[in-house]
């Protein structure tokens, strides 16, 4: 395994970060704050938020069972994805390897950062071959992207294959577990202590019902988190988001109820889809959505749009010809979708 220093971009390793007023004094005893050029009026929004979100991380730590120093919070997972490129990959020199098809942001962020993106096709069951992934790496491969449960296919990636990658690859392995709240498999965030170069992504946008507040999480060894902290914008998580996230993390029972309901709806919807004449196959899923192969994805998509129902057309995505991705909604929304499809001629 490489030393972290050999994986991080040299300019980032050497970087002296911006030191904000709130970094330099973060104690609790002071009561007169004349250090940050804030307006003394309009409490509480006059004050800069905690740059390291310490109170919020305590709650995340408790719920996710990851140590506070192993947590990075970002403006959505998207911030963490972009940071991974900016910290580890040198533009026009390094490359990354990723499963294909998967979440589109890994590729977009590679393009933005001018880093070569090497997609490695999954098999017909959307499963990954560790061997194929590793064969696509060379000495400039800094990061491997795995998403499990995967988007858009919904399935978990085989654990043994992921472990082979973790045990063999000497760079950074990212496992995006945006949908792990819907899965019964043990999440990889519990493996952080076994794999110092593992980064696990989580988000408040899916099971936690908070896509609007933009809060993503990266869990990793504290050395990696320290690098993210020095590169991120000083106040990347605003006060409103920190407060709202703390509120929902303090009352997680609601979330558990949502997940349970969505899982019940999942089996009902999948069974109903299998009965539809316009549906050829329903792929197994561990997420709050499923992928369905249809007779004519584009035609059905347009028909549904006319009815005011929007699903995701994945027809043009690798291995997803004629596939629609269906997110589970409320019981009523799911029934509207089914009834539209049943009445299609
Ligand atoms: C939805 C999704 C995310 C969430 O991104 P946010 O920026 O946190 O909203 C991350 N990864 C995958 C695979 C997703 O499908």
Coordinates of C-alpha atoms and ligand atoms in Angstrom, one line a residue:
X1 CA 0.0 0.0 0.0
X2 CA 1.2 3.5 -0.9
X3 CA 1.8 6.1 1.8
X4 CA -0.9 8.8 1.8
X5 CA 1.7 11.4 0.9
X6 CA 2.3 9.6 -2.4
X7 CA -1.4 9.7 -3.3
X8 CA -2.2 13.3 -2.5
X9 CA -1.4 16.0 -5.1
X10 CA 1.9 17.6 -4.0
X11 CA 0.4 21.1 -4.0
X12 CA -2.3 19.9 -1.7
X13 CA 0.0 18.1 0.6
X14 CA 2.1 21.3 1.0
X15 CA -0.9 23.6 1.2
X16 CA -1.2 26.0 4.1
X17 CA -4.9 26.4 4.5
X18 CA -6.8 29.6 5.1
X19 CA -7.1 30.2 8.8
X20 CA -10.5 31.8 9.6
X21 CA -11.4 33.8 12.7
X22 CA -13.4 30.8 13.9
X23 CA -10.5 28.4 13.4
X24 CA -8.2 30.6 15.5
X25 CA -10.6 30.9 18.4
X26 CA -13.0 28.1 18.9
X27 CA -13.3 28.0 22.7
X28 CA -16.5 28.4 24.6
X29 CA -15.6 30.9 27.3
X30 CA -15.4 34.2 25.3
X31 CA -18.5 36.4 25.1
X32 CA -17.4 39.4 23.0
X33 CA -16.6 38.5 19.4
X34 CA -14.8 41.3 17.6
X35 CA -12.7 39.1 15.4
X36 CA -14.6 38.3 12.2
X37 CA -15.9 41.6 11.0
X38 CA -19.5 40.4 11.6
X39 CA -22.4 42.6 12.3
X40 CA -23.3 42.5 16.0
X41 CA -27.1 42.7 15.1
X42 CA -29.4 40.1 13.5
X43 CA -28.7 37.3 15.9
X44 CA -28.2 34.3 15.2
X45 CA -27.5 34.8 11.5
X46 CA -24.9 37.5 12.0
X47 CA -22.3 35.0 13.1
X48 CA -20.2 32.7 10.9
X49 CA -21.1 29.0 11.4
X50 CA -18.7 26.5 12.9
X51 CA -16.3 25.7 10.1
X52 CA -15.9 22.1 11.3
X53 CA -19.5 21.5 12.3
X54 CA -18.5 20.0 15.6
X55 CA -22.0 19.7 17.2
X56 CA -23.5 18.2 14.1
X57 CA -20.6 15.7 13.8
X58 CA -21.3 14.5 17.3
X59 CA -24.8 13.5 16.2
X60 CA -23.7 12.0 12.9
X61 CA -21.0 10.1 14.8
X62 CA -23.6 8.6 17.2
X63 CA -26.1 7.7 14.5
X64 CA -23.6 6.3 11.9
X65 CA -21.2 4.8 14.5
X66 CA -18.2 6.5 12.9
X67 CA -15.7 8.5 15.0
X68 CA -16.0 12.3 14.8
X69 CA -12.5 12.7 13.4
X70 CA -13.4 10.3 10.6
X71 CA -16.3 12.5 9.3
X72 CA -16.3 15.2 6.6
X73 CA -19.5 17.1 5.9
X74 CA -20.1 18.6 2.5
X75 CA -22.5 20.6 0.5
X76 CA -24.1 17.4 -0.7
X77 CA -22.1 14.3 -1.6
X78 CA -21.2 16.2 -4.7
X79 CA -18.8 18.4 -2.8
X80 CA -17.0 15.3 -1.4
X81 CA -16.8 13.8 -4.9
X82 CA -15.3 16.9 -6.3
X83 CA -12.9 17.2 -3.4
X84 CA -11.6 13.7 -3.9
X85 CA -10.5 14.7 -7.4
X86 CA -9.0 18.0 -6.2
X87 CA -7.1 16.3 -3.4
X88 CA -5.8 13.2 -5.1
X89 CA -5.7 13.6 -8.9
X90 CA -3.3 15.7 -11.0
X91 CA -5.1 17.1 -14.0
X92 CA -3.9 15.6 -17.3
X93 CA -1.6 13.1 -15.5
X94 CA -3.6 10.8 -13.2
X95 CA -6.7 8.7 -13.9
X96 CA -9.6 7.1 -12.1
X97 CA -11.3 3.8 -12.7
X98 CA -15.1 3.4 -12.1
X99 CA -17.8 0.8 -12.5
X100 CA -20.1 1.4 -15.5
X101 CA -23.0 2.2 -15.5
X102 CA -23.1 4.2 -12.3
X103 CA -23.8 7.6 -10.8
X104 CA -23.0 10.3 -13.3
X105 CA -21.2 12.8 -11.1
X106 CA -18.0 10.8 -10.9
X107 CA -17.5 11.2 -14.6
X108 CA -18.6 14.9 -14.7
X109 CA -16.2 15.8 -11.9
X110 CA -13.4 14.0 -13.7
X111 CA -14.1 16.0 -16.8
X112 CA -14.3 19.3 -14.8
X113 CA -10.9 18.5 -13.2
X114 CA -9.4 17.3 -16.5
X115 CA -8.7 13.8 -15.2
X116 CA -9.0 10.7 -17.3
X117 CA -12.1 8.6 -16.4
X118 CA -11.9 4.8 -17.1
X119 CA -15.3 3.2 -17.0
X120 CA -15.3 -0.6 -16.6
X121 CA -18.4 -2.4 -17.7
X122 CA -20.4 -4.4 -15.2
X123 CA -21.8 -7.8 -16.3
X124 CA -25.4 -8.5 -17.4
X125 CA -26.4 -8.7 -13.7
X126 CA -24.8 -5.4 -13.0
X127 CA -22.0 -7.1 -11.0
X128 CA -18.4 -6.0 -10.8
X129 CA -15.4 -8.1 -11.6
X130 CA -12.5 -7.0 -9.3
X131 CA -10.1 -8.5 -11.8
X132 CA -11.4 -6.3 -14.6
X133 CA -11.3 -3.2 -12.4
X134 CA -7.7 -3.9 -11.3
X135 CA -6.6 -4.7 -14.9
X136 CA -7.8 -1.2 -15.9
X137 CA -5.5 0.4 -13.4
X138 CA -2.0 1.6 -14.1
X139 CA 0.5 3.5 -11.9
X140 CA -1.4 6.8 -12.5
X141 CA -4.7 5.4 -11.2
X142 CA -5.4 7.2 -8.0
X143 CA -9.0 6.4 -7.3
X144 CA -11.4 3.6 -7.8
X145 CA -15.2 4.5 -7.7
X146 CA -17.7 1.9 -6.6
X147 CA -21.3 2.6 -5.8
X148 CA -23.3 0.1 -3.8
X149 CA -26.2 -0.2 -3.9
X150 CA -25.5 1.1 -7.4
X151 CA -27.4 3.8 -9.2
X152 CA -29.1 3.3 -11.7
X153 CA -29.3 -0.5 -11.3
X154 CA -30.2 -0.5 -7.6
X155 CA -28.3 -3.7 -6.7
X156 CA -25.6 -4.2 -4.2
X157 CA -22.2 -4.9 -5.6
X158 CA -20.8 -8.3 -4.5
X159 CA -19.0 -7.9 -1.2
X160 CA -16.2 -10.3 -2.0
X161 CA -15.4 -8.5 -5.2
X162 CA -15.3 -5.2 -3.4
X163 CA -13.0 -6.7 -0.7
X164 CA -10.7 -8.0 -3.4
X165 CA -10.4 -4.4 -4.8
X166 CA -9.8 -3.1 -1.2
X167 CA -7.2 -5.7 -0.5
X168 CA -5.3 -5.3 -3.8
X169 CA -5.5 -1.7 -5.1
X170 CA -2.9 0.6 -3.5
X171 CA -4.7 3.9 -4.1
X172 CA -8.0 5.4 -2.8
X173 CA -11.2 3.3 -3.0
X174 CA -14.4 5.2 -2.8
X175 CA -17.6 3.3 -2.0
X176 CA -20.7 5.5 -2.4
X177 CA -23.3 4.2 0.0
X178 CA -26.0 6.8 -0.7
X179 CA -28.6 4.1 -0.5
X180 CA -27.3 1.9 2.3
X181 CA -30.1 3.0 4.6
X182 CA -32.4 0.9 2.4
X183 CA -30.2 -2.2 2.5
X184 CA -29.8 -4.9 5.1
X185 CA -26.1 -5.5 4.2
X186 CA -23.5 -4.3 6.7
X187 CA -22.3 -0.9 5.4
X188 CA -18.6 -0.5 4.5
X189 CA -18.3 2.5 6.8
X190 CA -17.8 0.0 9.7
X191 CA -14.6 -1.2 7.9
X192 CA -12.8 2.1 8.0
X193 CA -10.3 0.9 10.6
X194 CA -9.3 -2.1 8.3
X195 CA -8.8 0.0 5.2
X196 CA -6.9 3.3 5.7
X197 CA -7.5 4.3 2.0
X198 CA -11.2 3.7 2.0
X199 CA -13.6 6.6 1.6
X200 CA -17.3 5.9 2.2
X201 CA -19.9 8.4 1.0
X202 CA -23.4 8.9 2.6
X203 CA -26.0 11.6 2.1
X204 CA -29.0 13.2 3.8
X205 CA -30.7 13.4 0.4
X206 CA -32.3 10.0 0.1
X207 CA -33.6 8.0 3.2
X208 CA -33.2 11.0 5.4
X209 CA -35.6 13.1 3.3
X210 CA -33.4 16.2 3.3
X211 CA -32.3 16.7 -0.3
X212 CA -33.1 20.4 -0.1
X213 CA -30.6 21.2 2.7
X214 CA -27.6 19.8 0.8
X215 CA -25.7 17.7 3.3
X216 CA -23.4 14.9 2.2
X217 CA -20.9 12.9 4.3
X218 CA -17.5 11.3 3.6
X219 CA -16.2 8.8 6.2
X220 CA -12.5 8.0 6.1
X221 CA -9.3 7.7 8.1
X222 CA -8.6 11.0 10.0
X223 CA -5.6 11.8 7.9
X224 CA -7.8 11.9 4.8
X225 CA -10.4 14.0 6.6
X226 CA -7.7 16.5 7.6
X227 CA -6.8 16.9 4.0
X228 CA -10.4 17.5 3.0
X229 CA -10.7 20.1 5.8
X230 CA -7.8 22.1 4.5
X231 CA -9.1 22.2 0.9
X232 CA -12.8 22.8 1.5
X233 CA -14.3 26.3 1.6
X234 CA -13.9 27.5 5.2
X235 CA -17.7 27.7 5.9
X236 CA -19.0 25.1 3.5
X237 CA -22.0 24.0 5.6
X238 CA -24.2 27.0 6.4
X239 CA -25.9 27.5 9.7
X240 CA -29.5 26.7 8.5
X241 CA -28.3 23.3 7.2
X242 CA -26.4 22.5 10.3
X243 CA -29.5 23.3 12.5
X244 CA -31.9 21.4 10.3
X245 CA -29.6 18.3 10.0
X246 CA -29.1 18.3 13.8
X247 CA -32.9 18.4 14.3
X248 CA -33.5 15.4 12.1
X249 CA -30.6 13.4 13.5
X250 CA -31.9 14.0 17.0
X251 CA -35.3 12.4 16.0
X252 CA -34.3 9.5 13.7
X253 CA -37.5 7.4 14.4
X254 CA -39.3 9.2 11.7
X255 CA -36.6 8.2 9.2
X256 CA -36.8 4.6 10.3
X257 CA -40.5 4.6 9.7
X258 CA -40.1 6.1 6.2
X259 CA -37.6 3.5 5.3
X260 CA -39.8 0.7 6.5
X261 CA -42.8 2.0 4.5
X262 CA -40.7 2.6 1.4
X263 CA -39.4 -1.0 1.6
X264 CA -43.0 -2.4 1.8
X265 CA -44.0 -0.3 -1.2
X266 CA -40.9 -1.6 -3.0
X267 CA -42.0 -5.2 -3.0
X268 CA -45.6 -4.2 -3.9
X269 CA -44.5 -2.1 -6.8
X270 CA -42.0 -4.6 -8.2
X271 CA -44.6 -7.3 -8.1
X272 CA -47.1 -5.1 -9.9
X273 CA -44.5 -4.1 -12.6
X274 CA -43.8 -7.7 -13.3
X275 CA -47.5 -8.1 -14.3
X276 CA -47.5 -5.2 -16.7
X277 CA -47.5 -6.2 -20.4
X278 CA -45.2 -3.3 -21.2
X279 CA -42.6 -4.5 -18.6
X280 CA -40.1 -7.1 -19.7
X281 CA -37.9 -7.4 -16.6
X282 CA -37.5 -5.9 -13.1
X283 CA -34.0 -5.9 -11.8
X284 CA -33.3 -6.8 -8.1
X285 CA -32.7 -3.7 -5.9
X286 CA -31.5 -2.7 -2.5
X287 CA -32.4 0.9 -2.9
X288 CA -35.5 3.1 -2.9
X289 CA -35.9 2.7 -6.6
X290 CA -35.8 -0.1 -9.2
X291 CA -34.8 -0.4 -12.8
X292 CA -37.3 -2.0 -15.2
X293 CA -36.7 -3.1 -18.7
X294 CA -39.7 -2.0 -20.8
X295 CA -41.0 -2.8 -24.3
X296 CA -40.3 0.8 -25.4
X297 CA -38.7 3.0 -22.6
X298 CA -38.8 6.3 -24.6
X299 CA -42.4 5.9 -25.8
X300 CA -43.6 5.0 -22.2
X301 CA -41.6 7.8 -20.7
X302 CA -43.2 10.4 -23.0
X303 CA -46.7 8.9 -22.4
X304 CA -46.1 9.3 -18.6
X305 CA -44.9 12.9 -19.0
X306 CA -48.2 13.7 -20.7
X307 CA -49.9 12.3 -17.7
X308 CA -47.8 14.5 -15.4
X309 CA -45.8 11.5 -14.1
X310 CA -42.0 11.7 -14.3
X311 CA -39.7 8.7 -14.1
X312 CA -36.1 8.5 -15.2
X313 CA -35.4 7.3 -18.7
X314 CA -32.1 5.4 -18.6
X315 CA -32.4 4.1 -22.2
X316 CA -29.1 5.7 -23.3
X317 CA -27.1 4.5 -20.3
X318 CA -24.7 1.5 -20.8
X319 CA -26.5 -1.9 -20.2
X320 CA -29.8 0.0 -19.6
X321 CA -31.4 -0.1 -23.1
X322 CA -35.1 0.4 -22.8
X323 CA -34.9 0.8 -19.0
X324 CA -36.8 3.2 -16.8
X325 CA -35.7 3.9 -13.3
X326 CA -38.6 4.2 -10.9
X327 CA -38.3 5.9 -7.5
X328 CA -40.7 4.8 -4.9
X329 CA -43.1 7.6 -4.0
X330 CA -46.1 7.7 -1.6
X331 CA -48.7 4.9 -1.9
X332 CA -50.9 7.3 -3.8
X333 CA -48.1 8.3 -6.3
X334 CA -47.2 4.7 -6.9
X335 CA -50.8 3.9 -7.6
X336 CA -51.1 6.8 -10.1
X337 CA -48.1 5.4 -12.0
X338 CA -49.4 1.9 -12.1
X339 CA -52.9 2.9 -13.2
X340 CA -51.4 5.1 -16.0
X341 CA -49.3 2.1 -17.2
X342 CA -52.3 -0.3 -16.9
X343 CA -54.4 2.0 -19.0
X344 CA -51.8 2.4 -21.7
X345 CA -52.8 0.9 -25.1
Ligands
LIG1 C1 -28.5 10.7 -5.0 C2 -27.1 10.2 -4.9 C3 -26.1 11.0 -4.2 C4 -26.5 12.2 -3.4 O1 -25.9 13.3 -3.8 P1 -26.1 14.6 -2.9 O2 -25.2 15.6 -3.5 O3 -25.7 14.2 -1.5 O4 -27.5 15.0 -2.9 C5 -24.9 10.5 -4.1 N1 -24.5 9.3 -4.7 C6 -25.4 8.6 -5.4 C7 -25.0 7.3 -6.1 C8 -26.7 9.1 -5.6 O5 -27.6 8.3 -6.3

